[in-house]
PDB file of C-alpha atoms in Angstrom:
ATOM      1  CA  MET A   1     -73.016 -66.013 -50.964  1.00 53.00           C
ATOM      2  CA  ALA A   2     -70.921 -64.757 -53.925  1.00 48.00           C
ATOM      3  CA  LEU A   3     -71.816 -61.226 -52.670  1.00 51.00           C
ATOM      4  CA  GLY A   4     -70.008 -62.069 -49.507  1.00 52.00           C
ATOM      5  CA  THR A   5     -67.253 -63.614 -51.211  1.00 54.00           C
ATOM      6  CA  LEU A   6     -66.588 -60.362 -53.043  1.00 50.00           C
ATOM      7  CA  LEU A   7     -66.960 -58.500 -49.498  1.00 53.00           C
ATOM      8  CA  GLU A   8     -64.084 -60.566 -48.203  1.00 53.00           C
ATOM      9  CA  VAL A   9     -62.118 -59.935 -51.235  1.00 52.00           C
ATOM     10  CA  LEU A  10     -62.423 -56.279 -51.101  1.00 52.00           C
ATOM     11  CA  LEU A  11     -61.627 -56.395 -47.288  1.00 51.00           C
ATOM     12  CA  ALA A  12     -58.641 -58.200 -47.970  1.00 48.00           C
ATOM     13  CA  LEU A  13     -57.466 -55.706 -50.172  1.00 49.00           C
ATOM     14  CA  GLN A  14     -58.007 -52.907 -47.516  1.00 50.00           C
ATOM     15  CA  ILE A  15     -56.040 -54.838 -44.827  1.00 52.00           C
ATOM     16  CA  PRO A  16     -52.787 -56.013 -46.061  1.00 50.00           C
ATOM     17  CA  LEU A  17     -51.579 -57.437 -42.616  1.00 48.00           C
ATOM     18  CA  VAL A  18     -54.381 -60.196 -42.568  1.00 57.00           C
ATOM     19  CA  GLY A  19     -55.417 -59.676 -46.211  1.00 58.00           C
ATOM     20  CA  ALA A  20     -53.815 -63.213 -47.205  1.00 65.00           C
ATOM     21  CA  LEU A  21     -55.850 -65.059 -44.786  1.00 67.00           C
ATOM     22  CA  ILE A  22     -59.095 -63.113 -45.287  1.00 71.00           C
ATOM     23  CA  LEU A  23     -58.587 -63.869 -49.064  1.00 72.00           C
ATOM     24  CA  ALA A  24     -57.868 -67.541 -48.532  1.00 76.00           C
ATOM     25  CA  MET A  25     -61.159 -67.520 -46.263  1.00 79.00           C
ATOM     26  CA  ALA A  26     -62.970 -66.122 -49.199  1.00 78.00           C
ATOM     27  CA  GLY A  27     -62.449 -69.315 -51.319  1.00 81.00           C
ATOM     28  CA  VAL A  28     -64.053 -71.475 -48.611  1.00 85.00           C
ATOM     29  CA  PRO A  29     -67.726 -70.641 -49.835  1.00 85.00           C
ATOM     30  CA  ALA A  30     -66.655 -71.742 -53.286  1.00 85.00           C
ATOM     31  CA  LEU A  31     -65.626 -74.826 -52.046  1.00 88.00           C
ATOM     32  CA  LEU A  32     -68.793 -75.582 -50.016  1.00 87.00           C
ATOM     33  CA  VAL A  33     -70.798 -74.716 -53.306  1.00 87.00           C
ATOM     34  CA  GLY A  34     -68.913 -77.212 -55.274  1.00 88.00           C
ATOM     35  CA  LEU A  35     -69.176 -80.008 -52.722  1.00 88.00           C
ATOM     36  CA  GLY A  36     -72.464 -79.667 -51.844  1.00 86.00           C
ATOM     37  CA  TRP A  37     -74.670 -78.108 -54.720  1.00 83.00           C
ATOM     38  CA  GLY A  38     -72.420 -79.495 -57.709  1.00 84.00           C
ATOM     39  CA  THR A  39     -71.305 -78.234 -60.857  1.00 86.00           C
ATOM     40  CA  ALA A  40     -74.171 -75.893 -62.280  1.00 88.00           C
ATOM     41  CA  TRP A  41     -74.553 -73.826 -58.980  1.00 84.00           C
ATOM     42  CA  PHE A  42     -70.930 -73.704 -58.696  1.00 87.00           C
ATOM     43  CA  SER A  43     -70.832 -72.524 -62.351  1.00 88.00           C
ATOM     44  CA  LEU A  44     -73.504 -70.147 -61.238  1.00 88.00           C
ATOM     45  CA  TYR A  45     -71.728 -68.822 -58.199  1.00 82.00           C
ATOM     46  CA  GLY A  46     -68.521 -68.220 -60.131  1.00 83.00           C
ATOM     47  CA  ALA A  47     -70.162 -66.185 -63.030  1.00 86.00           C
ATOM     48  CA  LEU A  48     -71.821 -63.910 -60.153  1.00 83.00           C
ATOM     49  CA  LEU A  49     -68.398 -63.628 -58.695  1.00 77.00           C
ATOM     50  CA  LEU A  50     -66.482 -63.026 -61.614  1.00 79.00           C
ATOM     51  CA  GLY A  51     -69.156 -60.579 -62.981  1.00 81.00           C
ATOM     52  CA  ALA A  52     -69.065 -58.551 -59.721  1.00 78.00           C
ATOM     53  CA  SER A  53     -65.411 -58.261 -59.264  1.00 74.00           C
ATOM     54  CA  GLY A  54     -65.006 -57.557 -62.836  1.00 73.00           C
ATOM     55  CA  ALA A  55     -67.670 -54.625 -62.587  1.00 77.00           C
ATOM     56  CA  VAL A  56     -66.063 -53.371 -59.280  1.00 74.00           C
ATOM     57  CA  GLY A  57     -62.375 -53.738 -60.071  1.00 68.00           C
ATOM     58  CA  GLY A  58     -61.766 -54.568 -63.909  1.00 70.00           C
ATOM     59  CA  TRP A  59     -61.410 -57.887 -65.597  1.00 70.00           C
ATOM     60  CA  SER A  60     -58.003 -58.305 -64.116  1.00 69.00           C
ATOM     61  CA  LEU A  61     -59.092 -58.270 -60.835  1.00 72.00           C
ATOM     62  CA  ALA A  62     -61.710 -61.100 -61.778  1.00 76.00           C
ATOM     63  CA  LEU A  63     -58.851 -62.924 -63.554  1.00 77.00           C
ATOM     64  CA  ILE A  64     -56.687 -62.922 -60.296  1.00 76.00           C
ATOM     65  CA  LEU A  65     -59.652 -64.104 -58.382  1.00 79.00           C
ATOM     66  CA  GLY A  66     -60.430 -67.071 -60.744  1.00 83.00           C
ATOM     67  CA  SER A  67     -56.709 -68.064 -60.785  1.00 85.00           C
ATOM     68  CA  LEU A  68     -56.463 -67.859 -56.893  1.00 84.00           C
ATOM     69  CA  LEU A  69     -59.896 -68.825 -55.583  1.00 86.00           C
ATOM     70  CA  LEU A  70     -62.458 -70.386 -58.023  1.00 88.00           C
ATOM     71  CA  VAL A  71     -59.876 -72.535 -60.000  1.00 90.00           C
ATOM     72  CA  PRO A  72     -58.267 -74.070 -56.742  1.00 91.00           C
ATOM     73  CA  SER A  73     -61.618 -74.579 -54.916  1.00 91.00           C
ATOM     74  CA  ALA A  74     -63.172 -76.293 -57.936  1.00 91.00           C
ATOM     75  CA  LEU A  75     -60.089 -78.516 -58.593  1.00 92.00           C
ATOM     76  CA  LEU A  76     -60.308 -79.296 -54.611  1.00 92.00           C
ATOM     77  CA  ALA A  77     -63.878 -80.081 -54.974  1.00 90.00           C
ATOM     78  CA  TRP A  78     -63.336 -82.426 -57.931  1.00 91.00           C
ATOM     79  CA  ALA A  79     -60.302 -84.027 -56.411  1.00 91.00           C
ATOM     80  CA  LEU A  80     -62.411 -84.988 -52.939  1.00 89.00           C
ATOM     81  CA  LYS A  81     -64.891 -86.334 -54.885  1.00 87.00           C
ATOM     82  CA  GLN A  82     -62.755 -88.953 -56.612  1.00 86.00           C
ATOM     83  CA  ARG A  83     -62.255 -90.673 -53.065  1.00 83.00           C
ATOM     84  CA  ILE A  84     -58.512 -90.831 -53.787  1.00 85.00           C
ATOM     85  CA  GLY A  85     -57.541 -90.080 -50.043  1.00 88.00           C
ATOM     86  CA  THR A  86     -57.739 -86.643 -48.586  1.00 91.00           C
ATOM     87  CA  LEU A  87     -53.772 -86.034 -48.937  1.00 91.00           C
ATOM     88  CA  SER A  88     -53.670 -87.430 -52.578  1.00 92.00           C
ATOM     89  CA  ALA A  89     -56.429 -84.904 -53.307  1.00 92.00           C
ATOM     90  CA  LEU A  90     -55.032 -82.070 -51.902  1.00 93.00           C
ATOM     91  CA  ALA A  91     -51.812 -82.866 -53.730  1.00 93.00           C
ATOM     92  CA  LEU A  92     -53.476 -83.174 -57.167  1.00 93.00           C
ATOM     93  CA  SER A  93     -55.488 -80.141 -56.752  1.00 94.00           C
ATOM     94  CA  LEU A  94     -52.510 -78.145 -55.546  1.00 93.00           C
ATOM     95  CA  GLY A  95     -50.419 -79.341 -58.641  1.00 93.00           C
ATOM     96  CA  MET A  96     -53.359 -78.305 -60.807  1.00 94.00           C
ATOM     97  CA  ALA A  97     -54.001 -75.103 -59.517  1.00 93.00           C
ATOM     98  CA  PHE A  98     -50.106 -74.197 -59.563  1.00 93.00           C
ATOM     99  CA  LEU A  99     -50.111 -75.029 -63.351  1.00 92.00           C
ATOM    100  CA  VAL A 100     -53.350 -73.129 -64.026  1.00 91.00           C
ATOM    101  CA  SER A 101     -52.041 -70.075 -62.010  1.00 88.00           C
ATOM    102  CA  ALA A 102     -48.670 -70.170 -63.759  1.00 88.00           C
ATOM    103  CA  SER A 103     -50.230 -70.154 -67.517  1.00 87.00           C
ATOM    104  CA  LEU A 104     -52.493 -67.346 -66.361  1.00 83.00           C
ATOM    105  CA  TRP A 105     -49.488 -65.632 -65.124  1.00 81.00           C
ATOM    106  CA  SER A 106     -47.593 -65.796 -68.527  1.00 80.00           C
ATOM    107  CA  VAL A 107     -50.324 -63.881 -70.462  1.00 78.00           C
ATOM    108  CA  ALA A 108     -51.303 -61.508 -67.657  1.00 72.00           C
ATOM    109  CA  PRO A 109     -50.672 -58.461 -70.046  1.00 71.00           C
ATOM    110  CA  LEU A 110     -53.019 -59.593 -72.397  1.00 72.00           C
ATOM    111  CA  PHE A 111     -55.870 -58.628 -69.591  1.00 68.00           C
ATOM    112  CA  GLY A 112     -55.117 -55.198 -69.261  1.00 66.00           C
ATOM    113  CA  GLU A 113     -52.893 -52.426 -67.031  1.00 69.00           C
ATOM    114  CA  THR A 114     -53.265 -54.771 -63.941  1.00 66.00           C
ATOM    115  CA  GLY A 115     -51.861 -57.679 -65.891  1.00 66.00           C
ATOM    116  CA  VAL A 116     -48.875 -55.318 -67.029  1.00 68.00           C
ATOM    117  CA  GLN A 117     -48.343 -54.372 -63.726  1.00 69.00           C
ATOM    118  CA  LEU A 118     -48.289 -57.558 -62.055  1.00 70.00           C
ATOM    119  CA  TRP A 119     -45.538 -58.446 -64.849  1.00 73.00           C
ATOM    120  CA  GLY A 120     -43.403 -55.677 -63.223  1.00 78.00           C
ATOM    121  CA  LEU A 121     -43.451 -57.257 -59.598  1.00 80.00           C
ATOM    122  CA  ARG A 122     -39.817 -58.819 -60.363  1.00 84.00           C
ATOM    123  CA  ASP A 123     -38.451 -55.480 -61.082  1.00 86.00           C
ATOM    124  CA  ASN A 124     -40.070 -53.722 -58.184  1.00 86.00           C
ATOM    125  CA  PHE A 125     -38.606 -56.305 -55.856  1.00 87.00           C
ATOM    126  CA  LEU A 126     -35.172 -55.782 -57.249  1.00 89.00           C
ATOM    127  CA  GLN A 127     -35.512 -51.905 -56.757  1.00 91.00           C
ATOM    128  CA  GLN A 128     -36.575 -52.486 -53.151  1.00 90.00           C
ATOM    129  CA  GLY A 129     -33.469 -54.451 -52.523  1.00 90.00           C
ATOM    130  CA  MET A 130     -31.448 -51.815 -54.151  1.00 92.00           C
ATOM    131  CA  ILE A 131     -32.953 -49.396 -51.771  1.00 92.00           C
ATOM    132  CA  ILE A 132     -32.427 -51.747 -48.676  1.00 92.00           C
ATOM    133  CA  GLU A 133     -28.884 -52.549 -49.893  1.00 91.00           C
ATOM    134  CA  GLY A 134     -28.088 -48.557 -49.921  1.00 91.00           C
ATOM    135  CA  GLN A 135     -29.762 -48.192 -46.717  1.00 92.00           C
ATOM    136  CA  LEU A 136     -27.287 -51.334 -45.041  1.00 90.00           C
ATOM    137  CA  ARG A 137     -24.260 -49.674 -46.690  1.00 90.00           C
ATOM    138  CA  LYS A 138     -25.167 -46.127 -44.834  1.00 90.00           C
ATOM    139  CA  VAL A 139     -25.315 -47.709 -41.624  1.00 89.00           C
ATOM    140  CA  TYR A 140     -22.325 -50.187 -42.036  1.00 88.00           C
ATOM    141  CA  THR A 141     -20.367 -46.932 -42.998  1.00 85.00           C
ATOM    142  CA  ALA A 142     -21.549 -45.035 -40.009  1.00 88.00           C
ATOM    143  CA  GLN A 143     -20.552 -47.870 -37.799  1.00 87.00           C
ATOM    144  CA  GLU A 144     -16.746 -47.834 -39.263  1.00 83.00           C
ATOM    145  CA  MET A 145     -16.849 -51.386 -40.232  1.00 86.00           C
ATOM    146  CA  ASP A 146     -14.257 -52.806 -42.093  1.00 87.00           C
ATOM    147  CA  PRO A 147     -14.695 -51.889 -46.125  1.00 86.00           C
ATOM    148  CA  ALA A 148     -14.121 -55.618 -47.060  1.00 88.00           C
ATOM    149  CA  SER A 149     -16.388 -56.890 -44.649  1.00 89.00           C
ATOM    150  CA  VAL A 150     -18.782 -54.754 -45.673  1.00 86.00           C
ATOM    151  CA  ALA A 151     -18.649 -55.607 -49.101  1.00 89.00           C
ATOM    152  CA  MET A 152     -18.684 -59.134 -48.495  1.00 91.00           C
ATOM    153  CA  ILE A 153     -21.872 -58.586 -46.483  1.00 91.00           C
ATOM    154  CA  LEU A 154     -23.428 -56.736 -49.156  1.00 91.00           C
ATOM    155  CA  GLU A 155     -22.395 -59.026 -51.963  1.00 92.00           C
ATOM    156  CA  GLN A 156     -24.295 -61.807 -49.942  1.00 92.00           C
ATOM    157  CA  PHE A 157     -27.258 -59.822 -49.557  1.00 92.00           C
ATOM    158  CA  ARG A 158     -27.366 -58.950 -53.369  1.00 93.00           C
ATOM    159  CA  GLY A 159     -26.718 -62.638 -54.273  1.00 92.00           C
ATOM    160  CA  TRP A 160     -29.758 -63.678 -51.846  1.00 93.00           C
ATOM    161  CA  ILE A 161     -32.190 -60.807 -53.417  1.00 92.00           C
ATOM    162  CA  ASN A 162     -31.272 -61.872 -56.921  1.00 92.00           C
ATOM    163  CA  TYR A 163     -32.210 -65.371 -55.957  1.00 93.00           C
ATOM    164  CA  LEU A 164     -35.646 -64.621 -54.286  1.00 92.00           C
ATOM    165  CA  ALA A 165     -36.402 -62.390 -57.501  1.00 92.00           C
ATOM    166  CA  LEU A 166     -36.018 -65.557 -59.603  1.00 92.00           C
ATOM    167  CA  LEU A 167     -38.802 -67.139 -57.400  1.00 92.00           C
ATOM    168  CA  VAL A 168     -41.330 -64.086 -58.184  1.00 87.00           C
ATOM    169  CA  PRO A 169     -43.826 -64.907 -58.758  1.00 86.00           C
ATOM    170  CA  MET A 170     -43.758 -68.892 -59.512  1.00 90.00           C
ATOM    171  CA  THR A 171     -42.661 -70.008 -56.018  1.00 92.00           C
ATOM    172  CA  PHE A 172     -45.112 -67.469 -54.247  1.00 89.00           C
ATOM    173  CA  LEU A 173     -47.978 -68.722 -56.370  1.00 89.00           C
ATOM    174  CA  PHE A 174     -46.868 -72.247 -55.282  1.00 94.00           C
ATOM    175  CA  LEU A 175     -46.600 -71.112 -51.687  1.00 92.00           C
ATOM    176  CA  TRP A 176     -49.821 -69.170 -51.677  1.00 90.00           C
ATOM    177  CA  HIS A 177     -51.802 -72.530 -53.097  1.00 92.00           C
ATOM    178  CA  ILE A 178     -50.384 -74.604 -50.393  1.00 94.00           C
ATOM    179  CA  ALA A 179     -51.264 -72.144 -47.779  1.00 91.00           C
ATOM    180  CA  SER A 180     -54.651 -71.611 -49.541  1.00 90.00           C
ATOM    181  CA  MET A 181     -55.798 -75.129 -49.906  1.00 92.00           C
ATOM    182  CA  GLY A 182     -55.077 -75.867 -46.308  1.00 91.00           C
ATOM    183  CA  VAL A 183     -57.453 -72.836 -45.544  1.00 91.00           C
ATOM    184  CA  PHE A 184     -60.054 -74.143 -47.968  1.00 90.00           C
ATOM    185  CA  PHE A 185     -59.985 -77.736 -46.754  1.00 91.00           C
ATOM    186  CA  TRP A 186     -60.043 -76.378 -42.832  1.00 90.00           C
ATOM    187  CA  GLY A 187     -63.143 -74.113 -43.757  1.00 88.00           C
ATOM    188  CA  ALA A 188     -64.774 -77.119 -45.328  1.00 88.00           C
ATOM    189  CA  ARG A 189     -64.058 -79.333 -42.530  1.00 89.00           C
ATOM    190  CA  ARG A 190     -65.326 -76.855 -39.914  1.00 87.00           C
ATOM    191  CA  PHE A 191     -68.590 -75.481 -41.742  1.00 85.00           C
ATOM    192  CA  GLY A 192     -69.089 -78.417 -43.990  1.00 84.00           C
ATOM    193  CA  ASP A 193     -71.615 -80.016 -41.788  1.00 81.00           C
ATOM    194  CA  ARG A 194     -74.235 -77.111 -42.161  1.00 78.00           C
ATOM    195  CA  PHE A 195     -74.292 -78.247 -45.840  1.00 75.00           C
ATOM    196  CA  GLY A 196     -74.226 -82.113 -45.204  1.00 80.00           C
ATOM    197  CA  ILE A 197     -70.888 -82.122 -46.102  1.00 82.00           C
ATOM    198  CA  LEU A 198     -68.779 -84.988 -44.261  1.00 83.00           C
ATOM    199  CA  LEU A 199     -64.769 -85.121 -45.245  1.00 86.00           C
ATOM    200  CA  ASP A 200     -62.287 -87.557 -43.983  1.00 88.00           C
ATOM    201  CA  PRO A 201     -59.574 -86.021 -41.920  1.00 90.00           C
ATOM    202  CA  LEU A 202     -55.744 -85.671 -43.142  1.00 92.00           C
ATOM    203  CA  PRO A 203     -53.940 -88.478 -42.228  1.00 93.00           C
ATOM    204  CA  ALA A 204     -51.437 -88.026 -39.446  1.00 94.00           C
ATOM    205  CA  PHE A 205     -48.829 -85.831 -40.392  1.00 95.00           C
ATOM    206  CA  SER A 206     -45.972 -88.239 -39.093  1.00 94.00           C
ATOM    207  CA  THR A 207     -47.221 -90.481 -41.920  1.00 93.00           C
ATOM    208  CA  TRP A 208     -47.198 -88.090 -44.951  1.00 94.00           C
ATOM    209  CA  LYS A 209     -44.838 -89.421 -47.726  1.00 91.00           C
ATOM    210  CA  ALA A 210     -44.342 -88.534 -51.299  1.00 90.00           C
ATOM    211  CA  ASP A 211     -43.605 -90.267 -54.437  1.00 89.00           C
ATOM    212  CA  TRP A 212     -39.881 -91.011 -55.611  1.00 89.00           C
ATOM    213  CA  ASN A 213     -40.346 -89.117 -58.823  1.00 92.00           C
ATOM    214  CA  LEU A 214     -40.117 -86.153 -56.872  1.00 92.00           C
ATOM    215  CA  ILE A 215     -36.408 -86.159 -57.167  1.00 93.00           C
ATOM    216  CA  TRP A 216     -36.405 -85.483 -61.176  1.00 94.00           C
ATOM    217  CA  VAL A 217     -37.867 -81.989 -59.945  1.00 95.00           C
ATOM    218  CA  PHE A 218     -35.178 -81.385 -57.481  1.00 95.00           C
ATOM    219  CA  LEU A 219     -32.230 -82.514 -60.062  1.00 94.00           C
ATOM    220  CA  GLY A 220     -33.709 -80.955 -62.857  1.00 95.00           C
ATOM    221  CA  GLY A 221     -33.943 -77.445 -61.206  1.00 95.00           C
ATOM    222  CA  TRP A 222     -30.282 -78.085 -59.842  1.00 95.00           C
ATOM    223  CA  LEU A 223     -29.015 -78.442 -63.295  1.00 95.00           C
ATOM    224  CA  LEU A 224     -31.012 -75.765 -65.014  1.00 95.00           C
ATOM    225  CA  PHE A 225     -30.016 -73.208 -62.264  1.00 95.00           C
ATOM    226  CA  ASN A 226     -26.316 -74.376 -62.266  1.00 94.00           C
ATOM    227  CA  GLY A 227     -25.931 -75.078 -66.068  1.00 95.00           C
ATOM    228  CA  ALA A 228     -27.976 -72.141 -67.467  1.00 93.00           C
ATOM    229  CA  GLY A 229     -24.963 -70.867 -69.029  1.00 92.00           C
ATOM    230  CA  TRP A 230     -25.327 -73.667 -71.504  1.00 94.00           C
ATOM    231  CA  PHE A 231     -28.266 -72.005 -72.841  1.00 93.00           C
ATOM    232  CA  ALA A 232     -26.470 -68.828 -73.219  1.00 92.00           C
ATOM    233  CA  PRO A 233     -25.909 -68.738 -77.082  1.00 92.00           C
ATOM    234  CA  LEU A 234     -29.664 -69.521 -77.633  1.00 91.00           C
ATOM    235  CA  GLY A 235     -30.428 -66.547 -75.392  1.00 91.00           C
ATOM    236  CA  LEU A 236     -32.234 -68.691 -72.759  1.00 92.00           C
ATOM    237  CA  GLU A 237     -29.718 -68.216 -70.066  1.00 93.00           C
ATOM    238  CA  ASN A 238     -32.140 -66.187 -67.702  1.00 92.00           C
ATOM    239  CA  LEU A 239     -35.005 -68.290 -68.364  1.00 91.00           C
ATOM    240  CA  MET A 240     -33.376 -71.463 -67.685  1.00 95.00           C
ATOM    241  CA  ARG A 241     -32.052 -70.127 -64.489  1.00 95.00           C
ATOM    242  CA  MET A 242     -35.327 -68.955 -63.456  1.00 94.00           C
ATOM    243  CA  ILE A 243     -37.200 -72.116 -64.058  1.00 94.00           C
ATOM    244  CA  GLY A 244     -34.250 -73.944 -62.528  1.00 96.00           C
ATOM    245  CA  ALA A 245     -34.222 -71.929 -59.267  1.00 95.00           C
ATOM    246  CA  ASN A 246     -38.112 -72.244 -58.999  1.00 95.00           C
ATOM    247  CA  CYS A 247     -38.180 -75.954 -59.376  1.00 96.00           C
ATOM    248  CA  LEU A 248     -35.134 -76.106 -57.028  1.00 95.00           C
ATOM    249  CA  THR A 249     -36.933 -74.144 -54.437  1.00 95.00           C
ATOM    250  CA  ILE A 250     -40.455 -75.826 -54.732  1.00 95.00           C
ATOM    251  CA  SER A 251     -39.061 -79.118 -54.467  1.00 96.00           C
ATOM    252  CA  LYS A 252     -36.835 -78.037 -51.346  1.00 95.00           C
ATOM    253  CA  VAL A 253     -40.203 -76.949 -49.798  1.00 95.00           C
ATOM    254  CA  LEU A 254     -42.128 -80.230 -50.534  1.00 95.00           C
ATOM    255  CA  TYR A 255     -38.833 -82.282 -49.126  1.00 96.00           C
ATOM    256  CA  SER A 256     -39.021 -80.117 -45.967  1.00 96.00           C
ATOM    257  CA  VAL A 257     -42.402 -80.814 -45.171  1.00 95.00           C
ATOM    258  CA  LEU A 258     -41.611 -84.609 -45.754  1.00 95.00           C
ATOM    259  CA  GLY A 259     -38.322 -84.186 -43.417  1.00 95.00           C
ATOM    260  CA  PHE A 260     -40.560 -82.464 -40.745  1.00 96.00           C
ATOM    261  CA  SER A 261     -42.806 -85.570 -41.012  1.00 96.00           C
ATOM    262  CA  LEU A 262     -40.189 -88.001 -40.538  1.00 95.00           C
ATOM    263  CA  LEU A 263     -39.174 -85.996 -37.354  1.00 95.00           C
ATOM    264  CA  PHE A 264     -42.388 -86.134 -36.001  1.00 95.00           C
ATOM    265  CA  TYR A 265     -42.580 -89.808 -36.834  1.00 96.00           C
ATOM    266  CA  TYR A 266     -39.628 -90.330 -34.784  1.00 95.00           C
ATOM    267  CA  PHE A 267     -40.924 -88.021 -32.038  1.00 95.00           C
ATOM    268  CA  GLY A 268     -43.878 -90.719 -31.605  1.00 94.00           C
ATOM    269  CA  VAL A 269     -41.414 -93.433 -31.688  1.00 93.00           C
ATOM    270  CA  TYR A 270     -39.133 -92.413 -28.947  1.00 93.00           C
ATOM    271  CA  GLN A 271     -42.300 -90.500 -27.049  1.00 93.00           C
ATOM    272  CA  VAL A 272     -40.720 -87.014 -26.973  1.00 93.00           C
ATOM    273  CA  SER A 273     -42.558 -84.783 -24.937  1.00 94.00           C
ATOM    274  CA  SER A 274     -44.403 -81.627 -26.197  1.00 92.00           C
ATOM    275  CA  PRO A 275     -41.782 -78.921 -24.910  1.00 93.00           C
ATOM    276  CA  ASN A 276     -39.002 -81.076 -26.379  1.00 94.00           C
ATOM    277  CA  ARG A 277     -40.742 -81.416 -29.907  1.00 94.00           C
ATOM    278  CA  VAL A 278     -41.275 -77.518 -29.884  1.00 94.00           C
ATOM    279  CA  GLY A 279     -37.802 -77.178 -29.214  1.00 94.00           C
ATOM    280  CA  LEU A 280     -36.427 -79.700 -31.665  1.00 94.00           C
ATOM    281  CA  SER A 281     -38.529 -78.395 -34.460  1.00 94.00           C
ATOM    282  CA  ILE A 282     -37.156 -74.856 -33.957  1.00 94.00           C
ATOM    283  CA  ILE A 283     -33.657 -76.066 -34.014  1.00 95.00           C
ATOM    284  CA  ALA A 284     -34.328 -78.054 -37.235  1.00 93.00           C
ATOM    285  CA  THR A 285     -35.812 -75.034 -38.843  1.00 91.00           C
ATOM    286  CA  PHE A 286     -32.553 -72.993 -38.414  1.00 92.00           C
ATOM    287  CA  PHE A 287     -30.687 -75.696 -39.961  1.00 92.00           C
ATOM    288  CA  TYR A 288     -33.148 -75.927 -42.577  1.00 89.00           C
ATOM    289  CA  GLN A 289     -31.075 -78.123 -44.770  1.00 92.00           C
ATOM    290  CA  VAL A 290     -31.234 -81.147 -42.493  1.00 94.00           C
ATOM    291  CA  PRO A 291     -35.082 -81.631 -42.651  1.00 94.00           C
ATOM    292  CA  ILE A 292     -34.435 -81.249 -46.665  1.00 95.00           C
ATOM    293  CA  TRP A 293     -32.031 -84.249 -46.726  1.00 94.00           C
ATOM    294  CA  LEU A 294     -34.186 -86.288 -44.404  1.00 94.00           C
ATOM    295  CA  GLY A 295     -36.898 -85.775 -46.952  1.00 94.00           C
ATOM    296  CA  ILE A 296     -34.748 -86.938 -49.744  1.00 94.00           C
ATOM    297  CA  ALA A 297     -33.206 -89.864 -47.563  1.00 94.00           C
ATOM    298  CA  ASP A 298     -36.774 -90.963 -46.547  1.00 93.00           C
ATOM    299  CA  ILE A 299     -38.110 -91.466 -50.020  1.00 88.00           C
ATOM    300  CA  TRP A 300     -35.280 -93.744 -51.192  1.00 87.00           C
ATOM    301  CA  PHE A 301     -34.831 -95.509 -47.856  1.00 89.00           C
ATOM    302  CA  ASP A 302     -38.346 -95.396 -46.361  1.00 89.00           C
ATOM    303  CA  PHE A 303     -37.205 -95.377 -42.681  1.00 91.00           C
ATOM    304  CA  ARG A 304     -41.226 -95.621 -41.721  1.00 88.00           C
ATOM    305  CA  ALA A 305     -41.643 -98.861 -43.467  1.00 82.00           C
ATOM    306  CA  PRO A 306     -42.840-101.499 -41.167  1.00 78.00           C
ATOM    307  CA  LYS A 307     -39.804-103.999 -40.032  1.00 70.00           C
ATOM    308  CA  ALA A 308     -40.260-107.593 -40.733  1.00 62.00           C
ATOM    309  CA  PRO A 309     -41.152-109.852 -38.062  1.00 62.00           C
ATOM    310  CA  GLU A 310     -38.238-111.571 -36.480  1.00 58.00           C
ATOM    311  CA  THR A 311     -38.379-115.287 -36.894  1.00 58.00           C
ATOM    312  CA  LYS A 312     -38.278-117.358 -33.538  1.00 55.00           C
ATOM    313  CA  LYS A 313     -36.190-120.248 -33.075  1.00 52.00           C
ATOM    314  CA  ASP A 314     -36.998-123.560 -31.806  1.00 51.00           C
ATOM    315  CA  ALA A 315     -35.011-124.852 -28.809  1.00 48.00           C
ATOM    316  CA  ALA A 316     -34.531-127.819 -30.893  1.00 48.00           C
ATOM    317  CA  ASP A 317     -32.755-125.435 -33.763  1.00 48.00           C
ATOM    318  CA  ASP A 318     -30.561-123.887 -31.047  1.00 46.00           C
ATOM    319  CA  SER A 319     -29.293-127.311 -29.921  1.00 44.00           C
ATOM    320  CA  ASP A 320     -28.224-128.280 -33.594  1.00 41.00           C
ATOM    321  CA  SER A 321     -24.191-127.586 -34.127  1.00 38.00           C
ATOM    322  CA  PHE A 322     -21.499-128.921 -35.775  1.00 31.00           C
ATOM    323  CA  PHE A 323     -19.548-128.638 -32.502  1.00 31.00           C
TER     324      PHE A 323
END
């Protein structure tokens, strides 16, 4: 099974277009081993996989596989065994896996040349952005657009690229763990019965909720991103802006999911047809700020809370009057 996982990883590296999906699927056997065979077998499986990957691609590859596949699958297997609810188990393992990946990323250069190259991803992203900006400038110049309009468009593009660069790699790691955890869980549900593993399904999407304390991630991110200049005397301005941008974006992603959950709740309440659900969901995707603020508002006002039953008045009560 470890050899099969390694082959999936190598295949993922050779087919970039579907590599992320194949890489996520490579974590399904690890989760099945952890759920079905226990800690000892999972440790042996992990040692074989890391040893083989280290021999084939170096220890940097082993570190990447450990943080992206083995650690998340181990955490998810542990969380699912705690019987805290499927969604809570996924959320707990997602948060812990992200913290492990972020910690390993911070020391990546200690693991060789590949780790040093990983730290250069942000600079490479900015360089690619500059190349695209140059291409856009040539296109707009050839079309004889107004120079002021070209400058405004390119300034907005530059700001967008600079913001995305702040999210490399933390927010992208978080998004990877969201996607991979979903694939892990789907694979365990799909193939788990062959190993005697039965997992509870996820609750209906229209019932998904989060704790109100998530607002502190949003507020903290907003303050750090917009107030990064306060830390300039300490030389921490760029670091604070990067932390703020990632906290802000990650919380927006989660609030957006909660907003769409609320939207689907009302789809059910008002019995919206499937075509209309698709259309309204597409519209909400374009106006992405709407689901975000719906998610924020729902945590505070709990629009889906059961309404208190109305008390019925007796006829005698109705007849009582001062007039």
